[in-house]
XYZ file of C-alpha atoms in Angstrom:
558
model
C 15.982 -71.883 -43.581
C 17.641 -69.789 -46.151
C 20.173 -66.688 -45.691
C 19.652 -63.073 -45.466
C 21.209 -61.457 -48.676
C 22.049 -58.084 -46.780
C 22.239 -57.598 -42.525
C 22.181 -53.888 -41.397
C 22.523 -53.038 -37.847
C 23.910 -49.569 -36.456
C 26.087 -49.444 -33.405
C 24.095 -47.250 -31.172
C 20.329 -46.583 -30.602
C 20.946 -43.076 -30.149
C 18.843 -41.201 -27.686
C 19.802 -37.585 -27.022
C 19.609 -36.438 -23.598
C 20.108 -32.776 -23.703
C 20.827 -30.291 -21.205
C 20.262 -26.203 -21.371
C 20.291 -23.152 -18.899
C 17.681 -20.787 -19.196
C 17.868 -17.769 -17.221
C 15.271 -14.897 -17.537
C 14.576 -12.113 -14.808
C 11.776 -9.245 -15.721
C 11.593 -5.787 -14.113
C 8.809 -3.032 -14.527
C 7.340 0.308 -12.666
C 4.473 2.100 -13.416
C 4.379 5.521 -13.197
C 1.415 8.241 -12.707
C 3.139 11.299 -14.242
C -0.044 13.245 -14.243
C -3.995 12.314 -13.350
C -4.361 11.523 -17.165
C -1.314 10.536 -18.065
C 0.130 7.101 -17.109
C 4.320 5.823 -18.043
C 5.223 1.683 -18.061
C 8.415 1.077 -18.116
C 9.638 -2.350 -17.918
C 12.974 -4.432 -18.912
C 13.468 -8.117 -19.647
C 16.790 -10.451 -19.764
C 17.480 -13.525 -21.436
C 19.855 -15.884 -21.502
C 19.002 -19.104 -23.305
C 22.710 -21.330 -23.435
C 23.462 -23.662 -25.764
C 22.448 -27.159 -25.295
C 24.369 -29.557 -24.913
C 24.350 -33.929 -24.796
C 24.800 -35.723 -21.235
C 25.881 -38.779 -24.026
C 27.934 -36.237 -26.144
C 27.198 -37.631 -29.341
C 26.479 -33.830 -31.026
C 28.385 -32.419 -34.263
C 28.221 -29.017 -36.258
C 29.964 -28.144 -38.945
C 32.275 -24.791 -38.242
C 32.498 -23.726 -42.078
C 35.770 -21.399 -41.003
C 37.646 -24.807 -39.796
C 36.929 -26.013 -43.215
C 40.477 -26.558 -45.519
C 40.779 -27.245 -49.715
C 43.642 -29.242 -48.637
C 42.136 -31.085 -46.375
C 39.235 -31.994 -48.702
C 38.650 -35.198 -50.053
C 38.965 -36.099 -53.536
C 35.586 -36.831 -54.913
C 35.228 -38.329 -58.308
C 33.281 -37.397 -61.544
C 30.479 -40.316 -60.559
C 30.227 -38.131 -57.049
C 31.879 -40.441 -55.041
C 34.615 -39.636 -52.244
C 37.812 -41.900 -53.130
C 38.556 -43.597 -49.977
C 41.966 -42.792 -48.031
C 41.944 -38.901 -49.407
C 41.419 -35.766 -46.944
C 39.382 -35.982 -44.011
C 35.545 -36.787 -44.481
C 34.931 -34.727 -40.934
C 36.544 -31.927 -42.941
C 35.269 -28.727 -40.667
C 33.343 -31.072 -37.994
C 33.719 -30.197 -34.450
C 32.711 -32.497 -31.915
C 31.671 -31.799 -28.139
C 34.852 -31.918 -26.108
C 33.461 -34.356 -23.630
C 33.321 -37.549 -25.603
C 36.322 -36.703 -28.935
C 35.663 -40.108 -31.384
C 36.965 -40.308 -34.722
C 34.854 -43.303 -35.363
C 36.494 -46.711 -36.944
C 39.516 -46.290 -39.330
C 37.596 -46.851 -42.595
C 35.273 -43.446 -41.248
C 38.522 -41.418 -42.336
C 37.245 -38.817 -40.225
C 39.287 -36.238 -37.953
C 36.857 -33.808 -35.968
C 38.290 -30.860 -33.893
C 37.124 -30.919 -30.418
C 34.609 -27.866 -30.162
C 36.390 -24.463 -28.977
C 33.068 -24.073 -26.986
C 33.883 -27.520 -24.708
C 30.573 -29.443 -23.807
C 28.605 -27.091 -26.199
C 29.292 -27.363 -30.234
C 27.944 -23.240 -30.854
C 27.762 -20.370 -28.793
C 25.197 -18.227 -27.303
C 24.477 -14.559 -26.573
C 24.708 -13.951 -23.103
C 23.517 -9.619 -23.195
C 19.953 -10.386 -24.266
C 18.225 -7.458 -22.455
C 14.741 -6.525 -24.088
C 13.225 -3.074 -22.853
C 9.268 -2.170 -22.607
C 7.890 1.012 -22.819
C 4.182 1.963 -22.271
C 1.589 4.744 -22.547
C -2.013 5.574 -22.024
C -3.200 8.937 -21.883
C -6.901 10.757 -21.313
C -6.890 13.694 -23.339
C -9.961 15.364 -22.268
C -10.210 14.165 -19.062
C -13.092 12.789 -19.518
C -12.417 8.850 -18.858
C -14.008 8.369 -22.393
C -11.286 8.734 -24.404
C -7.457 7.264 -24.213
C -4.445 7.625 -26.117
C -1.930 4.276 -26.424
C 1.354 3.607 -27.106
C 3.813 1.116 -26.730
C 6.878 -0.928 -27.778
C 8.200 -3.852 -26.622
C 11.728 -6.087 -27.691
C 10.902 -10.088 -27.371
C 13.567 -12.633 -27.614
C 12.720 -15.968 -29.053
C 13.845 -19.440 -27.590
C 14.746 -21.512 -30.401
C 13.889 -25.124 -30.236
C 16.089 -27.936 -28.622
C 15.034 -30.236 -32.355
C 17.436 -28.682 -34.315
C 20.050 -29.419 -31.804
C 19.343 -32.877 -31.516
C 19.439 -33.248 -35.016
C 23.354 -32.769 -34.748
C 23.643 -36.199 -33.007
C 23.249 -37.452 -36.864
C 26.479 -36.223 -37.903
C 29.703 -37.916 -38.313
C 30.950 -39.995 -36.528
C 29.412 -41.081 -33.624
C 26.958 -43.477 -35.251
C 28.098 -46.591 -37.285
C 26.568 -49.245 -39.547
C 28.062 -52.616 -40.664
C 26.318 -54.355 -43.447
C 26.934 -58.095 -43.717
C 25.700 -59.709 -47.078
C 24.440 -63.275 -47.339
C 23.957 -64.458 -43.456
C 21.957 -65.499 -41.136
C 19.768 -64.100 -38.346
C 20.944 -66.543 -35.258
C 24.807 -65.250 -35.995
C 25.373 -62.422 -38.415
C 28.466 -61.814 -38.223
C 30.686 -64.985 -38.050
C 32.741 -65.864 -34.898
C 36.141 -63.833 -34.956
C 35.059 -62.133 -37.978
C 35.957 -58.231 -38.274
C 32.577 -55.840 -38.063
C 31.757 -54.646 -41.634
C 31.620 -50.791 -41.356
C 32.503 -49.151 -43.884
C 32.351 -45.370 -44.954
C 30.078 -44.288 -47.648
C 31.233 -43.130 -50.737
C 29.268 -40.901 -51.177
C 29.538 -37.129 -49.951
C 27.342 -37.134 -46.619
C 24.444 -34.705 -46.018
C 25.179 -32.541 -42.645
C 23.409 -30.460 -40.817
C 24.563 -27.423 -38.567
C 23.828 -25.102 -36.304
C 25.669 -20.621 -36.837
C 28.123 -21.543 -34.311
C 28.324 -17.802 -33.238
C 24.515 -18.457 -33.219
C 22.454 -15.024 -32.513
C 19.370 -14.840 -30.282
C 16.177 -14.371 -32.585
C 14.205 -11.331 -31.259
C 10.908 -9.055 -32.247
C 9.972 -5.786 -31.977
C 6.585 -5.083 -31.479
C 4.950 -1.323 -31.791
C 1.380 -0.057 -31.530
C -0.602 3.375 -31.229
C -4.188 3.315 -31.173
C -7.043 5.713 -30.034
C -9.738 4.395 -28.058
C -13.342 6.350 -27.401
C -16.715 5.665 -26.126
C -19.551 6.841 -27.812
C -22.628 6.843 -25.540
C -22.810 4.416 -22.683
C -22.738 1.423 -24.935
C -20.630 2.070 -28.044
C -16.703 1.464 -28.276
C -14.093 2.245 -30.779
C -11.104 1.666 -31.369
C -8.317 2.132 -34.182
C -4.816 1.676 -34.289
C -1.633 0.553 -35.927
C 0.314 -1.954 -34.898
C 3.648 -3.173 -36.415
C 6.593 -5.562 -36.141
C 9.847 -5.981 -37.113
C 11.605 -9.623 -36.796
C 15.704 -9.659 -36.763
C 18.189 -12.504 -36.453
C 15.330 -15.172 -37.435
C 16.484 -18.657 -37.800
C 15.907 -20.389 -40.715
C 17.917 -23.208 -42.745
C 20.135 -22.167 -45.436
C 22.399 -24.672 -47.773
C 25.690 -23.775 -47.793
C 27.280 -26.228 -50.593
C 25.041 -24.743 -53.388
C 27.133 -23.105 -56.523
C 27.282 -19.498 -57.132
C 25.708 -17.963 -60.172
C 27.664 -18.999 -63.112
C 30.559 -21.138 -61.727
C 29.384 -24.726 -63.409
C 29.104 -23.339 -66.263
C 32.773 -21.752 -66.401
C 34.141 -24.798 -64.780
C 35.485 -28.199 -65.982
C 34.683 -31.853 -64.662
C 36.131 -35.142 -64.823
C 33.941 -37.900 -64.896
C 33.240 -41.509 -63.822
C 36.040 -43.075 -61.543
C 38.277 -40.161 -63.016
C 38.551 -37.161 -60.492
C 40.233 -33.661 -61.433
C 43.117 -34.324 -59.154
C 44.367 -36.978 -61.403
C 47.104 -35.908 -63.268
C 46.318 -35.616 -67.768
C 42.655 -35.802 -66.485
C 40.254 -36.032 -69.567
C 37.801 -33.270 -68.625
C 34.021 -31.917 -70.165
C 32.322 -28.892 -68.929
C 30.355 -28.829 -66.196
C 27.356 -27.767 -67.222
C 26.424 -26.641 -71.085
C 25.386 -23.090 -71.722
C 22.067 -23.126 -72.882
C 20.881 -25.833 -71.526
C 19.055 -26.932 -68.183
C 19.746 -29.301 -65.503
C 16.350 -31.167 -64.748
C 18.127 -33.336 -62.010
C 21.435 -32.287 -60.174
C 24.284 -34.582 -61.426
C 27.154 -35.856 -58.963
C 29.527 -34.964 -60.856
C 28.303 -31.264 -59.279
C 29.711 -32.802 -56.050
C 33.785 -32.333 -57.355
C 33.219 -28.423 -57.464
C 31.139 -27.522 -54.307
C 32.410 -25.130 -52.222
C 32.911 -27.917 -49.189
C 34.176 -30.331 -51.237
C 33.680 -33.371 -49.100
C 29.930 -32.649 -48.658
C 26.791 -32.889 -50.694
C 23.832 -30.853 -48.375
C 25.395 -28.446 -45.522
C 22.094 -27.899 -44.374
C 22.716 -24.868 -41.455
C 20.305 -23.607 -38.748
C 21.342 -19.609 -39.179
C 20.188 -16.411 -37.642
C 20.163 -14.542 -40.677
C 16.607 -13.521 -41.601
C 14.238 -10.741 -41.248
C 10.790 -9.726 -41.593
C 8.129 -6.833 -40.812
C 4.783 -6.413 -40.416
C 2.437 -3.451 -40.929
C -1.557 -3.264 -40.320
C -4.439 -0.477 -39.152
C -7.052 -2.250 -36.987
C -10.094 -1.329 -36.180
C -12.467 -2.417 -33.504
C -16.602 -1.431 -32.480
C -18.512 -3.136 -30.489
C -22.076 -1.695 -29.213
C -23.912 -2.915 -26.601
C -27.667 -3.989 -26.989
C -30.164 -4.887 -23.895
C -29.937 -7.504 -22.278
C -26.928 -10.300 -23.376
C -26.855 -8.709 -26.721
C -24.311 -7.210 -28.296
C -22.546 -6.768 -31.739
C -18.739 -6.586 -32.369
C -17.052 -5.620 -35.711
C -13.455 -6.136 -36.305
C -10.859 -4.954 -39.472
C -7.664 -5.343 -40.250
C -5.609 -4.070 -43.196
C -1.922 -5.232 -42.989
C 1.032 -6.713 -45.082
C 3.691 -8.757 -43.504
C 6.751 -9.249 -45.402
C 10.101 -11.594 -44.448
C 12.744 -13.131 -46.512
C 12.424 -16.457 -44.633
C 8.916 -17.821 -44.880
C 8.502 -20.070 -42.559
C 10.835 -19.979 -39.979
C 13.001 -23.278 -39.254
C 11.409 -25.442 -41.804
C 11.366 -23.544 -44.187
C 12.873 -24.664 -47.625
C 16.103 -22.843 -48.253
C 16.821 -20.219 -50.510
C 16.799 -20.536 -54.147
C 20.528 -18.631 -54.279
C 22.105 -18.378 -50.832
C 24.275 -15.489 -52.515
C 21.229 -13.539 -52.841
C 18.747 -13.836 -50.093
C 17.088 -10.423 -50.732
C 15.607 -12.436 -53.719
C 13.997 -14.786 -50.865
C 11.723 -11.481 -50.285
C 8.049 -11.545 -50.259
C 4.660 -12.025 -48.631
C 5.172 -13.878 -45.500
C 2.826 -17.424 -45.099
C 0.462 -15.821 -43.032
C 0.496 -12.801 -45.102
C -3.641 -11.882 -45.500
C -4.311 -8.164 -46.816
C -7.538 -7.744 -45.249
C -9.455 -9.392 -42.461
C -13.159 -8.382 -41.729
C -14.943 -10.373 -38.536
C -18.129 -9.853 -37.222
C -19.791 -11.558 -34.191
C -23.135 -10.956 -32.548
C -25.380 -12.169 -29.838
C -28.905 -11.376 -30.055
C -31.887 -12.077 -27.501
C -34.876 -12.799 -29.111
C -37.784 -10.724 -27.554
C -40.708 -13.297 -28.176
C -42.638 -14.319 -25.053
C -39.411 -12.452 -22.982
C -42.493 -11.429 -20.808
C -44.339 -14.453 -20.568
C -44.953 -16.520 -17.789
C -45.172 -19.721 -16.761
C -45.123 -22.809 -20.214
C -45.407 -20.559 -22.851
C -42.436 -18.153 -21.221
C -40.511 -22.113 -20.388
C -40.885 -23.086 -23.714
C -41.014 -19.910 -26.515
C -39.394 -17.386 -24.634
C -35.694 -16.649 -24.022
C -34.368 -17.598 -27.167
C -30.872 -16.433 -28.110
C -29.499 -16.479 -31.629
C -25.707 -15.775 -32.152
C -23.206 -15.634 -35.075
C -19.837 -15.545 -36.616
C -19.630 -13.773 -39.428
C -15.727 -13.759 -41.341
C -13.725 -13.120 -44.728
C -10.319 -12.877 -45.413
C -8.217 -12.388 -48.489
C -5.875 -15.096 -49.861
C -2.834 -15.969 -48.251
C 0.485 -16.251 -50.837
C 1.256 -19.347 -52.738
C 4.958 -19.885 -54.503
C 5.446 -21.135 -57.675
C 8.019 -24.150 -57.203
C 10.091 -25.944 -60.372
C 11.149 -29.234 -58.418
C 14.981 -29.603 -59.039
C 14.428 -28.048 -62.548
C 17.889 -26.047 -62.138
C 18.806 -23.230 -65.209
C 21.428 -21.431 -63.707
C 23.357 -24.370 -62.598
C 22.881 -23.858 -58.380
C 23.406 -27.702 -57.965
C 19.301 -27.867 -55.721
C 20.528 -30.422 -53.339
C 17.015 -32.330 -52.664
C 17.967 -32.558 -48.821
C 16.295 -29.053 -47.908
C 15.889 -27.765 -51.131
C 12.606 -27.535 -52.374
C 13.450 -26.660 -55.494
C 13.920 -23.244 -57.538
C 11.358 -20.829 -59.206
C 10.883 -20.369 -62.143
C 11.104 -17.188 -64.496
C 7.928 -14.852 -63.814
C 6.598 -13.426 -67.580
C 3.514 -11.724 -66.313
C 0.956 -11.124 -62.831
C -0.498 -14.242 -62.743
C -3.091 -12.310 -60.536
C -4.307 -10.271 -62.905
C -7.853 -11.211 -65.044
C -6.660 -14.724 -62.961
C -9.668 -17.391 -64.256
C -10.250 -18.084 -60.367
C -11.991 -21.652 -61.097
C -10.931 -24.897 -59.687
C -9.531 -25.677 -62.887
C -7.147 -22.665 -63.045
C -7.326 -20.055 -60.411
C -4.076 -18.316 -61.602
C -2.684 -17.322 -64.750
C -0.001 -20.174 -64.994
C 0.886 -18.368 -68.742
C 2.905 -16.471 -66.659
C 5.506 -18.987 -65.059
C 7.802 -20.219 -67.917
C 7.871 -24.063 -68.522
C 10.196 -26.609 -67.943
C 12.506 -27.374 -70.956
C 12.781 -31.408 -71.200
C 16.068 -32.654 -70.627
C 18.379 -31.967 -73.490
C 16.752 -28.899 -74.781
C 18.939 -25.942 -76.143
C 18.437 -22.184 -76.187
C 17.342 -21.793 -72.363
C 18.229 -18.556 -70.538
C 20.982 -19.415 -67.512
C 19.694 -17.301 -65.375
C 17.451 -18.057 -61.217
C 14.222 -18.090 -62.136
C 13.093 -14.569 -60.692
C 9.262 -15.603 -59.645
C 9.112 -14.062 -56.022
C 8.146 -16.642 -53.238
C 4.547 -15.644 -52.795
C 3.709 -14.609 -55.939
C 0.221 -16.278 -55.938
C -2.512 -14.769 -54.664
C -4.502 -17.383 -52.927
C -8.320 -17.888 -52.525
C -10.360 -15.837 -49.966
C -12.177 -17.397 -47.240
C -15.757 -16.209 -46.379
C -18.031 -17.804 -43.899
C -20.843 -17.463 -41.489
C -21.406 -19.572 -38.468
C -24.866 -19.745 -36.771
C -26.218 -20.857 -33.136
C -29.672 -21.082 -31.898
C -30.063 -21.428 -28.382
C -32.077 -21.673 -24.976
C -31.671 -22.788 -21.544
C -34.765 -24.264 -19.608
C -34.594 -24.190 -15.830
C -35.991 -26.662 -13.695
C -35.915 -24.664 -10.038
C -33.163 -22.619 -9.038
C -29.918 -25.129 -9.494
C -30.899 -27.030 -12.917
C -31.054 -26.322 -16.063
C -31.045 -27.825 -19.590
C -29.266 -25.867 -22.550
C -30.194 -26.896 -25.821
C -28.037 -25.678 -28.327
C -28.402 -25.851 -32.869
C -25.357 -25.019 -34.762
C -24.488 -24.371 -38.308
C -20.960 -23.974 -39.493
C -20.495 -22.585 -42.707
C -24.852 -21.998 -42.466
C -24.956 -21.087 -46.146
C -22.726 -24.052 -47.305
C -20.409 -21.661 -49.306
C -17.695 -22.798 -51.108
C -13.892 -22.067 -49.867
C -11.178 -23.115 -52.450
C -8.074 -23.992 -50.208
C -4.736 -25.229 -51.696
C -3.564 -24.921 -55.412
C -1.110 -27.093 -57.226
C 1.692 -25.196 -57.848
C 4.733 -26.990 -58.890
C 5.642 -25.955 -62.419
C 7.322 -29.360 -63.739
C 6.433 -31.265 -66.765
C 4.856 -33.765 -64.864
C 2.378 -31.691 -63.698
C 0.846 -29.393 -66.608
C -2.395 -30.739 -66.536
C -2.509 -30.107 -62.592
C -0.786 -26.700 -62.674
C -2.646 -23.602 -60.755
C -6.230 -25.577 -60.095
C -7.765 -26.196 -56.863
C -6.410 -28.975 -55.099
C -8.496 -29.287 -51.846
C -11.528 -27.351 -50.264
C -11.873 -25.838 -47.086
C -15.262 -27.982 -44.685
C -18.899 -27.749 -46.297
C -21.590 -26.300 -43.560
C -21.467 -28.962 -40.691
C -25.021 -28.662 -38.339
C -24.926 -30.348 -34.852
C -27.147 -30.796 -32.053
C -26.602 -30.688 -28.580
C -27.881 -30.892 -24.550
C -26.063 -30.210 -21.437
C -27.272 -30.849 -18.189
C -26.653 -28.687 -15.414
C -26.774 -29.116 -11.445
């Protein structure tokens, strides 16, 4: 049999096994401060430690550990030059289990100032309640709410075992040209070698903040009649310390463009280096080059990608509520919301990061689940044929029941993405990066088409400039994320149905359903990636929401 031409094996099968202490403890007294006036008071503490590995294979990346002179030299071509700096530049590793991996790794960790643990925690979590109801009139027909609450958030162990994919716990040897029986030849060394090129990290804010909420609401409440509610209300939000990724290597605003670089095996260390700018004003990068990876900030590194408590957002909405009672099972309930809800971290953890992480109030804008109105309706209705019939005609054509869902919502927000289409010279590092925006000439809401061809006005996103082009502004593109309005979704959902009893324990319900009953058509998702490669496809429909389904069905009772 012939030879492999390249063997690849890593070292360890790694398998996290991770450890955290959760504490929580919850206290709360209700007081009656008059016969129509009721006080909740209530308190909540949290303490949710940082994890930590049983194997102790975990690394983060402690950006104020991180020294110039420590750096590796990396060359124009983007490539570390082997022997220089430390490639664990700013790594700490869990005290437990200190490696430095093999010789060619050229990596020299600190052991973490937080021992088993490579972040630390907040340990004064304390989240307060406060409730009210009142009865104005003393009448038991009308009440008065308020309340507020503070709600910590538990973020998940994932991004913690992500660490374990740092430097330099895990190793590879390649072998070329061998085979599978005996890879590596009898007193042969083990191939591992370091890559050349600048790793991709990720880390967790190692003075990492708890995430918390704080939720608000005031709504009246009155009965109108025996069988008539209503209520309305505002209820609002506020979201501090949310975690979300941010890249840390990116270039400020301006700093390729004002800076020189060497290039190929040359590196700007080298003494009489030859060197060309960085970047060309006027022009735009429509791929990041390595040579970006000589200037970074954390030289050494190509994606920092870091798990930070940094980010905000708010919410704001009047709801409104009436529901009226019918004879019988039926009823009708109406339901309306107006809100906005607003963050500079869209969606949470996974979300892509920042277009400039030196200006995160640019990040600002509808949040993903951002709809401006919501209208609901839902209804159950006893049909009053043959209700007073008896015997097969009562069985058979009496005690019909027809309900409904009845619902429309406004569009949620779409964002206009440019791929790694870069004009102010950031350096998008495709590990987390989406990509940037581009610059916003007009509402592209405004006299939008709204067709599956073209739902916004995509006029008003400027286009990517092929590679090479002159005379382009070197500015962020300043399209907000969000900045699409999406489609609405409007639907009604039907059910027909009856139960026929056979004596006083059995029964057969028959039940005829209708989703989507008048088959309307919901647009869904849009294309919205503004790169050459996709002008044709820019701003149309891209995928629908489910035609009217009907379905059919029996259940036996006894």
């Amino acid at each position: 049999m012939g030879k492999n031409v390249t063997f690849t094996q890593s070292k360890l099968d790694l398998t996290v096994d991770m450890r955290q202490k959760s504490i929580e403890w919850f206290a709360q007294d209700e007081w009656r401060v008059r016969s129509n006036l009721t006080l909740s008071l209530g308190v909540r503490y949290s303490y949710f430690g940082a994890p930590y590995d049983r194997n102790g294979v975990l690394a983060n990346f402690d950006p104020s550990l991180w020294r110039a002179s420590d750096a590796p030299i990396v060359t124009g071509a983007g490539n570390r030059r082997a022997g220089t700096g430390n490639n664990c530049n700013g790594m700490i590793v869990n005290a437990q289990n200190v490696q430095t991996g093999p010789a060619a790794f050229n990596c020299r960790p600190t052991p973490s100032p937080f021992g088993k643990y490579i972040y630390d925690a907040q340990n004064h979590d304390f989240a307060p309640r406060i409730g009210i109801a009142w009865d104005p009139f003393h009448k038991g027909t009308t009440s008065v709410r308020l309340g507020y609450g503070w709600y910590h958030e538990q973020v998940s162990l994932s991004a913690a075992e992500l660490l374990a994919l740092n430097p330099p716990f895990q190793e590879t040897a390649t072998q070329l040209i061998t085979s599978m029986d005996q890879p590596i030849p009898p007193g042969a060394a083990v191939p591992v070698v370091a890559s050349a090129t600048p790793a991709n990290i990720r880390a967790i804010q190692t003075d990492f903040l708890t995430p918390y909420m704080q939720h608000w609401s005031f709504d009246i409440q009155h009965q109108l009649g025996s069988k008539t509610i209503f209520t309305v209300g505002y209820y609002g939000s506020k979201g501090t310390h949310l975690n979300g990724n941010t890249e840390y290597n990116d270039l400020p605003l301006g700093f390729a463009l004002n800076s020189q670089c060497a290039s190929g095996t040359a590196a700007l260390q080298d003494p009489g280096v030859v060197t060309t700018p960085c970047m060309v004003a006027g022009t735009a990068l429509t791929a990041t080059p390595a040579n970006f990876d000589q200037i970074r900030p954390f030289r050494g590194y190509r994606s920092i990608n870091v798990l930070e408590t940094r980010y905000n957002s708010n919410y704001h909405s009047m709801q409104a509520y009436l529901q009226h009672r019918f004879s019988g099972a039926s009823q009708l309930n109406f339901a309306y919301t107006w809100s906005k809800n607003l963050t500079d971290n869209q969606t949470s953890s996974v979300n892509a990061a920042p277009q400039d992480v030196n200006n995160i109030r640019a990040e600002y804008g509808r949040a993903i689940l951002d709809r401006r109105h919501v209208v609901s309706a839902n209804w159950v209705y006893e049909l009053p044929f043959f209700a007073k019939s008896t015997g097969f005609t009562q069985g058979v054509l009496g005690g019909w029941q027809v309900s409904g869902i009845g619902s429309y919502y406004t569009g949620l927000p779409f964002t206009v993405a440019s791929a790694t289409y870069d004009t102010a010279g950031i350096g998008f590092i495709p590990a987390i990066v989406a990509g940037g925006r581009p610059r916003l000439l007009c509402d592209p809401n405004e006299n939008a088409p709204h067709t599956v061809d073209q739902w916004f006005n995509g006029a008003c996103f400027a286009k990517q400039t092929p590679a090479g082009a002159t005379g382009v502004p070197n500015v962020p593109g300043d399209a907000s994320r969000g900045s699409v309005n999406g489609p609405p979704t409007a639907r009604v959902d039907f059910t027909l149905s009856k139960y026929f009893r056979f004596g006083e324990s059995t029964s057969l319900q028959f039940r005829a359903e209708a989703f989507n009953v008048f088959n309307h058509t919901n647009f869904r998702n849009l294309s919205t990636s503004r790169a050459i490669t996709n002008e044709a496809l820019f701003g149309s429909v891209t995928s629908f929401r489910d035609p009217r389904v009907m379905q059919f069905g029996l259940k036996f009772q006894f």
